[in-house]
Each structure stands twice: as C-alpha cells, then as structure tokens.
Amino acid sequence: MLEAIYINDLTIPIVRTKRRKNISIRIKKAQAQVFAPMSTSRSFIQSFVVSKINWIHKHLKAHQEHAQKKAEQKFNLCEGAVVRVIGQDLRLCLVANLPASTQQIGDSLLIAASNKSSNTQALFAGLRTYAMEQSLKIITAQVNHYAVQLGVMPKRITIKEYRSRWGSCNARKEVQFNWLIALAPPQALEYVVVHELCHLIHFNHSPAFWAAVKKLMPDYPVWRRWFSTHGEYLWSILDYKNDTH
C-alpha cells in the first residue's frame, strides 16, 4: 500500500530508501514526493512536510504553469495544418500515389501517404524531408556569405535531427544544423548559422566569441531569445515521429 502524507488537497507519497541519510522533498511532473531514510518516523516526516508546505505549493504552481505553457506551445501536426518553412506558409496535404515523397504546388505541400505508417507519421516524414532539403539550400548560401567575412570555410555542412541543440560544430571544421530551424523565422535560422560559423574561430562562448557573432549580426540577442521563448514549440514536432494516430 502506498505510504503518503495527506495535507488538505495534497497527497504526497513517501519514498523510503536504505542509503538515504536525510529527508528531502522533490517536485517532478507537478507531483511532490518526500524521500526519507527507512528509520524515519511518520510523525517526523509529517512535521517536515508541513514546515515546507508553502515551498511545495510555490513549486507545484510553477510546474503546472510550465506544463500549461508547454501544452499551449505544442505544434499541431495534422492534414490541413499550415506550417511556415523558410518563411513561407505551406498547407500540408496527404496524397496517395504521389510520385515523390513531397511536392510543392503553390502554397500547398503535398506529402505522399503510406500504407506502412500512420497519417501522422507520413506527415512528419514528409515535412522533415522537405524542410531538410530547403534548409540545406538556404544554409549553404548563408554559410558561403558569412564565411567570406570570417575568412574561414567549413569543410562540410550537414542537416541532421537533434533533440537538444539547434546546431553544432567540431574540430574538423564540420558544421551541423537541426532541420527544425527551417521552421523558425528566417532571421532565427540565420542566427544559428552565424553562431556555428563563429565557433570555427572560437570553440567556446567567450566574450570574443559573442563579439564575433555581434559583428556579423548586431541584433542576434533578439533571435537568441526567440529560441528560448519558442524552442518548446519546435521540439514538440519530434513527438509526432512515432505517433500511430
């Protein structure tokens, strides 16, 4: 049976472990839990939780607000949805027997339906394929433009799929970019390009690095903040990768 502390409308599970020496409270997925040594009395745990009740309510509220904000930012991938790719709004349309995986006609992006995957998975695959193709074109052009100003040219440009970064650079002077930035405003994509190119000179985030970024793109703080504010929206697209609906 679950051992828990009950305070007003809160049910706080008690997790006892042999190695633990101190009592503590954690908040995870908008749920409070109290961790305690095996020998700690229930009355002591109760008193400890009561003493921390204001802290618990404060952090539960913060977690709930974060979860709500994340839900509001979630990307809605469905047939008929309008997606902005490299600054152009395109309506997603599933088409049977399409000769190619994707085809743009006017402001519509036709995506081949598949008997081997769900409609959602087909839409995701088609959008990713198209975004990768288009982002490689625009990123290559921007790399060529800014590389001249920096006096350094990457040896390779690759479009990849990351779950925790927008771009990367290595000591071999290869730069990689997340295809999701194709769905960001063009200036935000441009900021990622400038950011990674400057890493070819400064392999850190030192003042000299940011000075180099600012020299190429004076308003870069605006687009850096854009990813902080809207990044969850882009990351949520990856949730559809294995969606069977």
JSON list of C-alpha atoms in Angstrom, two decimals:
[
{"chain": "A", "resi": 1, "resn": "MET", "atom": "CA", "xyz": [0.00, 0.00, 0.00]},
{"chain": "A", "resi": 2, "resn": "LEU", "atom": "CA", "xyz": [1.24, 3.47, -0.86]},
{"chain": "A", "resi": 3, "resn": "GLU", "atom": "CA", "xyz": [2.59, 5.35, 2.14]},
{"chain": "A", "resi": 4, "resn": "ALA", "atom": "CA", "xyz": [1.77, 9.02, 1.86]},
{"chain": "A", "resi": 5, "resn": "ILE", "atom": "CA", "xyz": [1.22, 12.26, 3.69]},
{"chain": "A", "resi": 6, "resn": "TYR", "atom": "CA", "xyz": [-2.19, 13.87, 3.24]},
{"chain": "A", "resi": 7, "resn": "ILE", "atom": "CA", "xyz": [-2.43, 17.63, 3.68]},
{"chain": "A", "resi": 8, "resn": "ASN", "atom": "CA", "xyz": [-5.62, 19.37, 2.57]},
{"chain": "A", "resi": 9, "resn": "ASP", "atom": "CA", "xyz": [-5.96, 18.51, -1.14]},
{"chain": "A", "resi": 10, "resn": "LEU", "atom": "CA", "xyz": [-2.41, 17.18, -1.50]},
{"chain": "A", "resi": 11, "resn": "THR", "atom": "CA", "xyz": [-1.33, 13.55, -1.49]},
{"chain": "A", "resi": 12, "resn": "ILE", "atom": "CA", "xyz": [2.44, 13.36, -1.09]},
{"chain": "A", "resi": 13, "resn": "PRO", "atom": "CA", "xyz": [3.95, 9.87, -1.48]},
{"chain": "A", "resi": 14, "resn": "ILE", "atom": "CA", "xyz": [6.71, 8.82, 0.90]},
{"chain": "A", "resi": 15, "resn": "VAL", "atom": "CA", "xyz": [9.71, 7.10, -0.68]},
{"chain": "A", "resi": 16, "resn": "ARG", "atom": "CA", "xyz": [11.97, 5.36, 1.84]},
{"chain": "A", "resi": 17, "resn": "THR", "atom": "CA", "xyz": [15.47, 4.20, 0.88]},
{"chain": "A", "resi": 18, "resn": "LYS", "atom": "CA", "xyz": [18.19, 2.40, 2.83]},
{"chain": "A", "resi": 19, "resn": "ARG", "atom": "CA", "xyz": [21.07, 4.60, 1.66]},
{"chain": "A", "resi": 20, "resn": "ARG", "atom": "CA", "xyz": [19.39, 7.94, 2.33]},
{"chain": "A", "resi": 21, "resn": "LYS", "atom": "CA", "xyz": [20.57, 9.81, 5.42]},
{"chain": "A", "resi": 22, "resn": "ASN", "atom": "CA", "xyz": [18.47, 12.97, 5.15]},
{"chain": "A", "resi": 23, "resn": "ILE", "atom": "CA", "xyz": [14.87, 13.82, 4.37]},
{"chain": "A", "resi": 24, "resn": "SER", "atom": "CA", "xyz": [14.01, 15.91, 1.31]},
{"chain": "A", "resi": 25, "resn": "ILE", "atom": "CA", "xyz": [11.16, 16.88, -0.99]},
{"chain": "A", "resi": 26, "resn": "ARG", "atom": "CA", "xyz": [11.21, 16.76, -4.78]},
{"chain": "A", "resi": 27, "resn": "ILE", "atom": "CA", "xyz": [8.77, 18.04, -7.36]},
{"chain": "A", "resi": 28, "resn": "LYS", "atom": "CA", "xyz": [8.51, 16.04, -10.57]},
{"chain": "A", "resi": 29, "resn": "LYS", "atom": "CA", "xyz": [5.82, 16.33, -13.24]},
{"chain": "A", "resi": 30, "resn": "ALA", "atom": "CA", "xyz": [3.70, 18.51, -10.92]},
{"chain": "A", "resi": 31, "resn": "GLN", "atom": "CA", "xyz": [3.83, 15.86, -8.17]},
{"chain": "A", "resi": 32, "resn": "ALA", "atom": "CA", "xyz": [5.50, 16.32, -4.80]},
{"chain": "A", "resi": 33, "resn": "GLN", "atom": "CA", "xyz": [7.33, 13.38, -3.21]},
{"chain": "A", "resi": 34, "resn": "VAL", "atom": "CA", "xyz": [9.11, 13.15, 0.12]},
{"chain": "A", "resi": 35, "resn": "PHE", "atom": "CA", "xyz": [12.25, 11.00, 0.36]},
{"chain": "A", "resi": 36, "resn": "ALA", "atom": "CA", "xyz": [13.32, 9.72, 3.76]},
{"chain": "A", "resi": 37, "resn": "PRO", "atom": "CA", "xyz": [15.58, 7.14, 5.44]},
{"chain": "A", "resi": 38, "resn": "MET", "atom": "CA", "xyz": [13.94, 3.81, 6.30]},
{"chain": "A", "resi": 39, "resn": "SER", "atom": "CA", "xyz": [14.02, 4.53, 10.04]},
{"chain": "A", "resi": 40, "resn": "THR", "atom": "CA", "xyz": [12.43, 8.00, 9.93]},
{"chain": "A", "resi": 41, "resn": "SER", "atom": "CA", "xyz": [9.15, 8.10, 11.86]},
{"chain": "A", "resi": 42, "resn": "ARG", "atom": "CA", "xyz": [5.97, 9.05, 10.09]},
{"chain": "A", "resi": 43, "resn": "SER", "atom": "CA", "xyz": [5.32, 11.84, 12.60]},
{"chain": "A", "resi": 44, "resn": "PHE", "atom": "CA", "xyz": [8.70, 13.43, 11.81]},
{"chain": "A", "resi": 45, "resn": "ILE", "atom": "CA", "xyz": [8.03, 13.22, 8.06]},
{"chain": "A", "resi": 46, "resn": "GLN", "atom": "CA", "xyz": [4.61, 14.78, 8.62]},
{"chain": "A", "resi": 47, "resn": "SER", "atom": "CA", "xyz": [6.12, 17.68, 10.55]},
{"chain": "A", "resi": 48, "resn": "PHE", "atom": "CA", "xyz": [8.82, 18.19, 7.94]},
{"chain": "A", "resi": 49, "resn": "VAL", "atom": "CA", "xyz": [6.29, 18.31, 5.09]},
{"chain": "A", "resi": 50, "resn": "VAL", "atom": "CA", "xyz": [4.06, 20.75, 7.00]},
{"chain": "A", "resi": 51, "resn": "SER", "atom": "CA", "xyz": [7.07, 23.04, 7.55]},
{"chain": "A", "resi": 52, "resn": "LYS", "atom": "CA", "xyz": [7.70, 23.04, 3.79]},
{"chain": "A", "resi": 53, "resn": "ILE", "atom": "CA", "xyz": [4.10, 23.37, 2.63]},
{"chain": "A", "resi": 54, "resn": "ASN", "atom": "CA", "xyz": [4.49, 26.92, 1.28]},
{"chain": "A", "resi": 55, "resn": "TRP", "atom": "CA", "xyz": [7.58, 25.84, -0.69]},
{"chain": "A", "resi": 56, "resn": "ILE", "atom": "CA", "xyz": [5.65, 22.85, -2.05]},
{"chain": "A", "resi": 57, "resn": "HIS", "atom": "CA", "xyz": [2.70, 24.96, -3.20]},
{"chain": "A", "resi": 58, "resn": "LYS", "atom": "CA", "xyz": [5.02, 27.50, -4.81]},
{"chain": "A", "resi": 59, "resn": "HIS", "atom": "CA", "xyz": [6.89, 24.90, -6.84]},
{"chain": "A", "resi": 60, "resn": "LEU", "atom": "CA", "xyz": [3.79, 22.90, -7.74]},
{"chain": "A", "resi": 61, "resn": "LYS", "atom": "CA", "xyz": [2.28, 26.08, -9.16]},
{"chain": "A", "resi": 62, "resn": "ALA", "atom": "CA", "xyz": [5.44, 26.79, -11.16]},
{"chain": "A", "resi": 63, "resn": "HIS", "atom": "CA", "xyz": [5.44, 23.24, -12.58]},
{"chain": "A", "resi": 64, "resn": "GLN", "atom": "CA", "xyz": [1.75, 23.48, -13.51]},
{"chain": "A", "resi": 65, "resn": "GLU", "atom": "CA", "xyz": [2.26, 26.82, -15.24]},
{"chain": "A", "resi": 66, "resn": "HIS", "atom": "CA", "xyz": [5.21, 25.39, -17.15]},
{"chain": "A", "resi": 67, "resn": "ALA", "atom": "CA", "xyz": [3.17, 22.35, -18.21]},
{"chain": "A", "resi": 68, "resn": "GLN", "atom": "CA", "xyz": [0.32, 24.60, -19.36]},
{"chain": "A", "resi": 69, "resn": "LYS", "atom": "CA", "xyz": [2.67, 26.84, -21.32]},
{"chain": "A", "resi": 70, "resn": "LYS", "atom": "CA", "xyz": [4.26, 23.80, -22.94]},
{"chain": "A", "resi": 71, "resn": "ALA", "atom": "CA", "xyz": [0.84, 22.45, -23.94]},
{"chain": "A", "resi": 72, "resn": "GLU", "atom": "CA", "xyz": [-0.12, 25.80, -25.46]},
{"chain": "A", "resi": 73, "resn": "GLN", "atom": "CA", "xyz": [3.09, 25.83, -27.50]},
{"chain": "A", "resi": 74, "resn": "LYS", "atom": "CA", "xyz": [2.68, 22.28, -28.81]},
{"chain": "A", "resi": 75, "resn": "PHE", "atom": "CA", "xyz": [2.92, 22.00, -32.58]},
{"chain": "A", "resi": 76, "resn": "ASN", "atom": "CA", "xyz": [-0.30, 20.70, -34.15]},
{"chain": "A", "resi": 77, "resn": "LEU", "atom": "CA", "xyz": [0.70, 18.34, -36.95]},
{"chain": "A", "resi": 78, "resn": "CYS", "atom": "CA", "xyz": [-2.33, 17.24, -38.93]},
{"chain": "A", "resi": 79, "resn": "GLU", "atom": "CA", "xyz": [-3.56, 17.25, -42.50]},
{"chain": "A", "resi": 80, "resn": "GLY", "atom": "CA", "xyz": [-4.55, 20.77, -43.49]},
{"chain": "A", "resi": 81, "resn": "ALA", "atom": "CA", "xyz": [-2.24, 22.39, -40.94]},
{"chain": "A", "resi": 82, "resn": "VAL", "atom": "CA", "xyz": [-0.32, 25.43, -42.16]},
{"chain": "A", "resi": 83, "resn": "VAL", "atom": "CA", "xyz": [3.40, 25.28, -41.47]},
{"chain": "A", "resi": 84, "resn": "ARG", "atom": "CA", "xyz": [5.93, 28.03, -42.14]},
{"chain": "A", "resi": 85, "resn": "VAL", "atom": "CA", "xyz": [9.06, 26.65, -43.82]},
{"chain": "A", "resi": 86, "resn": "ILE", "atom": "CA", "xyz": [11.89, 29.11, -44.56]},
{"chain": "A", "resi": 87, "resn": "GLY", "atom": "CA", "xyz": [9.41, 31.97, -44.16]},
{"chain": "A", "resi": 88, "resn": "GLN", "atom": "CA", "xyz": [6.72, 30.55, -46.47]},
{"chain": "A", "resi": 89, "resn": "ASP", "atom": "CA", "xyz": [3.37, 29.30, -45.20]},
{"chain": "A", "resi": 90, "resn": "LEU", "atom": "CA", "xyz": [2.50, 25.89, -46.63]},
{"chain": "A", "resi": 91, "resn": "ARG", "atom": "CA", "xyz": [-0.64, 23.80, -46.12]},
{"chain": "A", "resi": 92, "resn": "LEU", "atom": "CA", "xyz": [0.10, 20.10, -45.54]},
{"chain": "A", "resi": 93, "resn": "CYS", "atom": "CA", "xyz": [-1.83, 17.70, -47.77]},
{"chain": "A", "resi": 94, "resn": "LEU", "atom": "CA", "xyz": [-1.57, 13.90, -47.83]},
{"chain": "A", "resi": 95, "resn": "VAL", "atom": "CA", "xyz": [-1.78, 12.45, -51.33]},
{"chain": "A", "resi": 96, "resn": "ALA", "atom": "CA", "xyz": [-1.97, 8.81, -52.37]},
{"chain": "A", "resi": 97, "resn": "ASN", "atom": "CA", "xyz": [0.35, 7.62, -55.15]},
{"chain": "A", "resi": 98, "resn": "LEU", "atom": "CA", "xyz": [2.43, 10.78, -55.17]},
{"chain": "A", "resi": 99, "resn": "PRO", "atom": "CA", "xyz": [5.45, 10.15, -57.46]},
{"chain": "A", "resi": 100, "resn": "ALA", "atom": "CA", "xyz": [7.84, 11.80, -54.97]},
{"chain": "A", "resi": 101, "resn": "SER", "atom": "CA", "xyz": [7.89, 11.92, -51.17]},
{"chain": "A", "resi": 102, "resn": "THR", "atom": "CA", "xyz": [6.94, 15.61, -51.31]},
{"chain": "A", "resi": 103, "resn": "GLN", "atom": "CA", "xyz": [5.92, 18.13, -53.91]},
{"chain": "A", "resi": 104, "resn": "GLN", "atom": "CA", "xyz": [5.20, 21.83, -53.50]},
{"chain": "A", "resi": 105, "resn": "ILE", "atom": "CA", "xyz": [2.41, 23.29, -55.58]},
{"chain": "A", "resi": 106, "resn": "GLY", "atom": "CA", "xyz": [1.73, 26.92, -54.84]},
{"chain": "A", "resi": 107, "resn": "ASP", "atom": "CA", "xyz": [1.13, 27.29, -51.12]},
{"chain": "A", "resi": 108, "resn": "SER", "atom": "CA", "xyz": [0.47, 23.57, -50.62]},
{"chain": "A", "resi": 109, "resn": "LEU", "atom": "CA", "xyz": [2.99, 20.93, -49.63]},
{"chain": "A", "resi": 110, "resn": "LEU", "atom": "CA", "xyz": [1.86, 17.56, -50.98]},
{"chain": "A", "resi": 111, "resn": "ILE", "atom": "CA", "xyz": [3.12, 14.63, -48.94]},
{"chain": "A", "resi": 112, "resn": "ALA", "atom": "CA", "xyz": [2.98, 11.01, -50.02]},
{"chain": "A", "resi": 113, "resn": "ALA", "atom": "CA", "xyz": [0.64, 8.87, -47.92]},
{"chain": "A", "resi": 114, "resn": "SER", "atom": "CA", "xyz": [1.96, 5.49, -46.80]},
{"chain": "A", "resi": 115, "resn": "ASN", "atom": "CA", "xyz": [0.37, 2.12, -46.12]},
{"chain": "A", "resi": 116, "resn": "LYS", "atom": "CA", "xyz": [3.23, 1.28, -43.74]},
{"chain": "A", "resi": 117, "resn": "SER", "atom": "CA", "xyz": [2.79, 4.20, -41.35]},
{"chain": "A", "resi": 118, "resn": "SER", "atom": "CA", "xyz": [0.06, 6.35, -39.84]},
{"chain": "A", "resi": 119, "resn": "ASN", "atom": "CA", "xyz": [-1.04, 9.60, -41.42]},
{"chain": "A", "resi": 120, "resn": "THR", "atom": "CA", "xyz": [0.75, 11.50, -38.65]},
{"chain": "A", "resi": 121, "resn": "GLN", "atom": "CA", "xyz": [3.99, 9.65, -39.28]},
{"chain": "A", "resi": 122, "resn": "ALA", "atom": "CA", "xyz": [3.69, 10.25, -43.02]},
{"chain": "A", "resi": 123, "resn": "LEU", "atom": "CA", "xyz": [3.13, 13.97, -42.43]},
{"chain": "A", "resi": 124, "resn": "PHE", "atom": "CA", "xyz": [6.12, 14.12, -40.10]},
{"chain": "A", "resi": 125, "resn": "ALA", "atom": "CA", "xyz": [8.38, 12.26, -42.55]},
{"chain": "A", "resi": 126, "resn": "GLY", "atom": "CA", "xyz": [7.29, 14.45, -45.46]},
{"chain": "A", "resi": 127, "resn": "LEU", "atom": "CA", "xyz": [7.69, 17.70, -43.55]},
{"chain": "A", "resi": 128, "resn": "ARG", "atom": "CA", "xyz": [11.13, 16.65, -42.34]},
{"chain": "A", "resi": 129, "resn": "THR", "atom": "CA", "xyz": [12.27, 15.65, -45.84]},
{"chain": "A", "resi": 130, "resn": "TYR", "atom": "CA", "xyz": [11.09, 18.93, -47.35]},
{"chain": "A", "resi": 131, "resn": "ALA", "atom": "CA", "xyz": [12.50, 21.04, -44.50]},
{"chain": "A", "resi": 132, "resn": "MET", "atom": "CA", "xyz": [15.88, 19.31, -44.77]},
{"chain": "A", "resi": 133, "resn": "GLU", "atom": "CA", "xyz": [16.07, 19.96, -48.50]},
{"chain": "A", "resi": 134, "resn": "GLN", "atom": "CA", "xyz": [15.07, 23.60, -48.22]},
{"chain": "A", "resi": 135, "resn": "SER", "atom": "CA", "xyz": [17.21, 24.34, -45.17]},
{"chain": "A", "resi": 136, "resn": "LEU", "atom": "CA", "xyz": [20.32, 22.88, -46.84]},
{"chain": "A", "resi": 137, "resn": "LYS", "atom": "CA", "xyz": [19.86, 25.29, -49.75]},
{"chain": "A", "resi": 138, "resn": "ILE", "atom": "CA", "xyz": [19.41, 28.43, -47.65]},
{"chain": "A", "resi": 139, "resn": "ILE", "atom": "CA", "xyz": [22.01, 27.45, -45.05]},
{"chain": "A", "resi": 140, "resn": "THR", "atom": "CA", "xyz": [24.62, 26.71, -47.71]},
{"chain": "A", "resi": 141, "resn": "ALA", "atom": "CA", "xyz": [24.03, 30.13, -49.26]},
{"chain": "A", "resi": 142, "resn": "GLN", "atom": "CA", "xyz": [24.31, 31.85, -45.87]},
{"chain": "A", "resi": 143, "resn": "VAL", "atom": "CA", "xyz": [27.42, 29.90, -44.91]},
{"chain": "A", "resi": 144, "resn": "ASN", "atom": "CA", "xyz": [29.10, 30.98, -48.15]},
{"chain": "A", "resi": 145, "resn": "HIS", "atom": "CA", "xyz": [28.11, 34.59, -47.48]},
{"chain": "A", "resi": 146, "resn": "TYR", "atom": "CA", "xyz": [29.35, 34.79, -43.89]},
{"chain": "A", "resi": 147, "resn": "ALA", "atom": "CA", "xyz": [32.39, 32.56, -44.38]},
{"chain": "A", "resi": 148, "resn": "VAL", "atom": "CA", "xyz": [33.88, 35.19, -46.67]},
{"chain": "A", "resi": 149, "resn": "GLN", "atom": "CA", "xyz": [33.56, 37.79, -43.91]},
{"chain": "A", "resi": 150, "resn": "LEU", "atom": "CA", "xyz": [35.05, 35.46, -41.30]},
{"chain": "A", "resi": 151, "resn": "GLY", "atom": "CA", "xyz": [37.81, 34.18, -43.52]},
{"chain": "A", "resi": 152, "resn": "VAL", "atom": "CA", "xyz": [37.05, 30.57, -42.67]},
{"chain": "A", "resi": 153, "resn": "MET", "atom": "CA", "xyz": [35.06, 27.96, -44.59]},
{"chain": "A", "resi": 154, "resn": "PRO", "atom": "CA", "xyz": [33.60, 24.78, -43.05]},
{"chain": "A", "resi": 155, "resn": "LYS", "atom": "CA", "xyz": [34.68, 21.55, -44.70]},
{"chain": "A", "resi": 156, "resn": "ARG", "atom": "CA", "xyz": [31.20, 20.08, -44.56]},
{"chain": "A", "resi": 157, "resn": "ILE", "atom": "CA", "xyz": [27.61, 21.21, -43.97]},
{"chain": "A", "resi": 158, "resn": "THR", "atom": "CA", "xyz": [25.09, 18.65, -42.73]},
{"chain": "A", "resi": 159, "resn": "ILE", "atom": "CA", "xyz": [21.41, 18.84, -41.87]},
{"chain": "A", "resi": 160, "resn": "LYS", "atom": "CA", "xyz": [20.54, 16.49, -39.00]},
{"chain": "A", "resi": 161, "resn": "GLU", "atom": "CA", "xyz": [17.92, 15.87, -36.37]},
{"chain": "A", "resi": 162, "resn": "TYR", "atom": "CA", "xyz": [18.81, 16.77, -32.80]},
{"chain": "A", "resi": 163, "resn": "ARG", "atom": "CA", "xyz": [16.66, 16.66, -29.68]},
{"chain": "A", "resi": 164, "resn": "SER", "atom": "CA", "xyz": [18.66, 19.11, -27.62]},
{"chain": "A", "resi": 165, "resn": "ARG", "atom": "CA", "xyz": [20.52, 21.53, -29.89]},
{"chain": "A", "resi": 166, "resn": "TRP", "atom": "CA", "xyz": [19.96, 23.74, -32.93]},
{"chain": "A", "resi": 167, "resn": "GLY", "atom": "CA", "xyz": [23.41, 23.28, -34.42]},
{"chain": "A", "resi": 168, "resn": "SER", "atom": "CA", "xyz": [26.90, 22.03, -33.69]},
{"chain": "A", "resi": 169, "resn": "CYS", "atom": "CA", "xyz": [30.49, 22.39, -34.83]},
{"chain": "A", "resi": 170, "resn": "ASN", "atom": "CA", "xyz": [33.52, 20.13, -34.40]},
{"chain": "A", "resi": 171, "resn": "ALA", "atom": "CA", "xyz": [37.31, 20.39, -34.55]},
{"chain": "A", "resi": 172, "resn": "ARG", "atom": "CA", "xyz": [37.26, 19.01, -38.12]},
{"chain": "A", "resi": 173, "resn": "LYS", "atom": "CA", "xyz": [35.55, 22.27, -39.14]},
{"chain": "A", "resi": 174, "resn": "GLU", "atom": "CA", "xyz": [32.30, 20.49, -39.94]},
{"chain": "A", "resi": 175, "resn": "VAL", "atom": "CA", "xyz": [29.02, 22.22, -39.09]},
{"chain": "A", "resi": 176, "resn": "GLN", "atom": "CA", "xyz": [25.70, 20.53, -38.49]},
{"chain": "A", "resi": 177, "resn": "PHE", "atom": "CA", "xyz": [22.24, 22.09, -38.26]},
{"chain": "A", "resi": 178, "resn": "ASN", "atom": "CA", "xyz": [18.96, 20.83, -36.89]},
{"chain": "A", "resi": 179, "resn": "TRP", "atom": "CA", "xyz": [16.30, 20.69, -39.62]},
{"chain": "A", "resi": 180, "resn": "LEU", "atom": "CA", "xyz": [13.80, 22.19, -37.17]},
{"chain": "A", "resi": 181, "resn": "ILE", "atom": "CA", "xyz": [15.36, 25.63, -37.61]},
{"chain": "A", "resi": 182, "resn": "ALA", "atom": "CA", "xyz": [13.82, 25.67, -41.08]},
{"chain": "A", "resi": 183, "resn": "LEU", "atom": "CA", "xyz": [10.51, 26.19, -39.27]},
{"chain": "A", "resi": 184, "resn": "ALA", "atom": "CA", "xyz": [11.83, 29.15, -37.29]},
{"chain": "A", "resi": 185, "resn": "PRO", "atom": "CA", "xyz": [11.79, 32.73, -38.64]},
{"chain": "A", "resi": 186, "resn": "PRO", "atom": "CA", "xyz": [14.50, 33.21, -41.31]},
{"chain": "A", "resi": 187, "resn": "GLN", "atom": "CA", "xyz": [16.41, 35.58, -39.01]},
{"chain": "A", "resi": 188, "resn": "ALA", "atom": "CA", "xyz": [16.46, 32.92, -36.27]},
{"chain": "A", "resi": 189, "resn": "LEU", "atom": "CA", "xyz": [17.86, 30.38, -38.71]},
{"chain": "A", "resi": 190, "resn": "GLU", "atom": "CA", "xyz": [20.44, 32.93, -39.80]},
{"chain": "A", "resi": 191, "resn": "TYR", "atom": "CA", "xyz": [21.47, 33.44, -36.18]},
{"chain": "A", "resi": 192, "resn": "VAL", "atom": "CA", "xyz": [22.17, 29.69, -35.79]},
{"chain": "A", "resi": 193, "resn": "VAL", "atom": "CA", "xyz": [24.31, 29.77, -38.95]},
{"chain": "A", "resi": 194, "resn": "VAL", "atom": "CA", "xyz": [26.31, 32.75, -37.67]},
{"chain": "A", "resi": 195, "resn": "HIS", "atom": "CA", "xyz": [26.63, 31.15, -34.23]},
{"chain": "A", "resi": 196, "resn": "GLU", "atom": "CA", "xyz": [28.11, 27.91, -35.56]},
{"chain": "A", "resi": 197, "resn": "LEU", "atom": "CA", "xyz": [30.41, 29.62, -38.05]},
{"chain": "A", "resi": 198, "resn": "CYS", "atom": "CA", "xyz": [31.88, 31.76, -35.28]},
{"chain": "A", "resi": 199, "resn": "HIS", "atom": "CA", "xyz": [32.67, 28.55, -33.43]},
{"chain": "A", "resi": 200, "resn": "LEU", "atom": "CA", "xyz": [35.09, 27.73, -36.24]},
{"chain": "A", "resi": 201, "resn": "ILE", "atom": "CA", "xyz": [37.22, 30.54, -34.82]},
{"chain": "A", "resi": 202, "resn": "HIS", "atom": "CA", "xyz": [36.26, 30.46, -31.15]},
{"chain": "A", "resi": 203, "resn": "PHE", "atom": "CA", "xyz": [35.48, 26.97, -29.76]},
{"chain": "A", "resi": 204, "resn": "ASN", "atom": "CA", "xyz": [33.82, 28.45, -26.68]},
{"chain": "A", "resi": 205, "resn": "HIS", "atom": "CA", "xyz": [31.29, 31.06, -25.60]},
{"chain": "A", "resi": 206, "resn": "SER", "atom": "CA", "xyz": [33.84, 33.63, -24.53]},
{"chain": "A", "resi": 207, "resn": "PRO", "atom": "CA", "xyz": [33.37, 37.40, -24.88]},
{"chain": "A", "resi": 208, "resn": "ALA", "atom": "CA", "xyz": [35.46, 37.18, -28.08]},
{"chain": "A", "resi": 209, "resn": "PHE", "atom": "CA", "xyz": [33.01, 34.65, -29.50]},
{"chain": "A", "resi": 210, "resn": "TRP", "atom": "CA", "xyz": [29.96, 36.81, -28.80]},
{"chain": "A", "resi": 211, "resn": "ALA", "atom": "CA", "xyz": [31.77, 39.84, -30.18]},
{"chain": "A", "resi": 212, "resn": "ALA", "atom": "CA", "xyz": [32.31, 37.94, -33.44]},
{"chain": "A", "resi": 213, "resn": "VAL", "atom": "CA", "xyz": [28.63, 36.98, -33.55]},
{"chain": "A", "resi": 214, "resn": "LYS", "atom": "CA", "xyz": [27.57, 40.57, -32.90]},
{"chain": "A", "resi": 215, "resn": "LYS", "atom": "CA", "xyz": [29.84, 41.88, -35.64]},
{"chain": "A", "resi": 216, "resn": "LEU", "atom": "CA", "xyz": [28.09, 39.69, -38.21]},
{"chain": "A", "resi": 217, "resn": "MET", "atom": "CA", "xyz": [24.60, 40.00, -36.75]},
{"chain": "A", "resi": 218, "resn": "PRO", "atom": "CA", "xyz": [24.12, 43.03, -34.45]},
{"chain": "A", "resi": 219, "resn": "ASP", "atom": "CA", "xyz": [20.58, 42.04, -33.45]},
{"chain": "A", "resi": 220, "resn": "TYR", "atom": "CA", "xyz": [21.49, 38.45, -32.58]},
{"chain": "A", "resi": 221, "resn": "PRO", "atom": "CA", "xyz": [20.15, 38.77, -28.96]},
{"chain": "A", "resi": 222, "resn": "VAL", "atom": "CA", "xyz": [16.62, 39.06, -30.38]},
{"chain": "A", "resi": 223, "resn": "TRP", "atom": "CA", "xyz": [16.88, 35.74, -32.17]},
{"chain": "A", "resi": 224, "resn": "ARG", "atom": "CA", "xyz": [18.77, 34.05, -29.39]},
{"chain": "A", "resi": 225, "resn": "ARG", "atom": "CA", "xyz": [15.83, 34.92, -27.11]},
{"chain": "A", "resi": 226, "resn": "TRP", "atom": "CA", "xyz": [13.41, 33.68, -29.77]},
{"chain": "A", "resi": 227, "resn": "PHE", "atom": "CA", "xyz": [14.70, 30.13, -29.31]},
{"chain": "A", "resi": 228, "resn": "SER", "atom": "CA", "xyz": [14.42, 30.47, -25.53]},
{"chain": "A", "resi": 229, "resn": "THR", "atom": "CA", "xyz": [10.79, 31.54, -25.85]},
{"chain": "A", "resi": 230, "resn": "HIS", "atom": "CA", "xyz": [9.61, 29.37, -28.74]},
{"chain": "A", "resi": 231, "resn": "GLY", "atom": "CA", "xyz": [12.01, 26.44, -28.66]},
{"chain": "A", "resi": 232, "resn": "GLU", "atom": "CA", "xyz": [9.48, 24.15, -26.97]},
{"chain": "A", "resi": 233, "resn": "TYR", "atom": "CA", "xyz": [7.15, 24.67, -29.93]},
{"chain": "A", "resi": 234, "resn": "LEU", "atom": "CA", "xyz": [9.76, 23.36, -32.35]},
{"chain": "A", "resi": 235, "resn": "TRP", "atom": "CA", "xyz": [10.86, 20.49, -30.10]},
{"chain": "A", "resi": 236, "resn": "SER", "atom": "CA", "xyz": [7.24, 19.32, -29.81]},
{"chain": "A", "resi": 237, "resn": "ILE", "atom": "CA", "xyz": [7.24, 18.42, -33.52]},
{"chain": "A", "resi": 238, "resn": "LEU", "atom": "CA", "xyz": [9.51, 15.47, -32.74]},
{"chain": "A", "resi": 239, "resn": "ASP", "atom": "CA", "xyz": [6.73, 13.97, -30.58]},
{"chain": "A", "resi": 240, "resn": "TYR", "atom": "CA", "xyz": [4.95, 13.04, -33.82]},
{"chain": "A", "resi": 241, "resn": "LYS", "atom": "CA", "xyz": [7.82, 10.96, -35.13]},
{"chain": "A", "resi": 242, "resn": "ASN", "atom": "CA", "xyz": [6.40, 7.73, -33.75]},
{"chain": "A", "resi": 243, "resn": "ASP", "atom": "CA", "xyz": [2.77, 8.78, -33.41]},
{"chain": "A", "resi": 244, "resn": "THR", "atom": "CA", "xyz": [0.48, 5.97, -34.63]},
{"chain": "A", "resi": 245, "resn": "HIS", "atom": "CA", "xyz": [-2.69, 8.04, -34.91]}
]
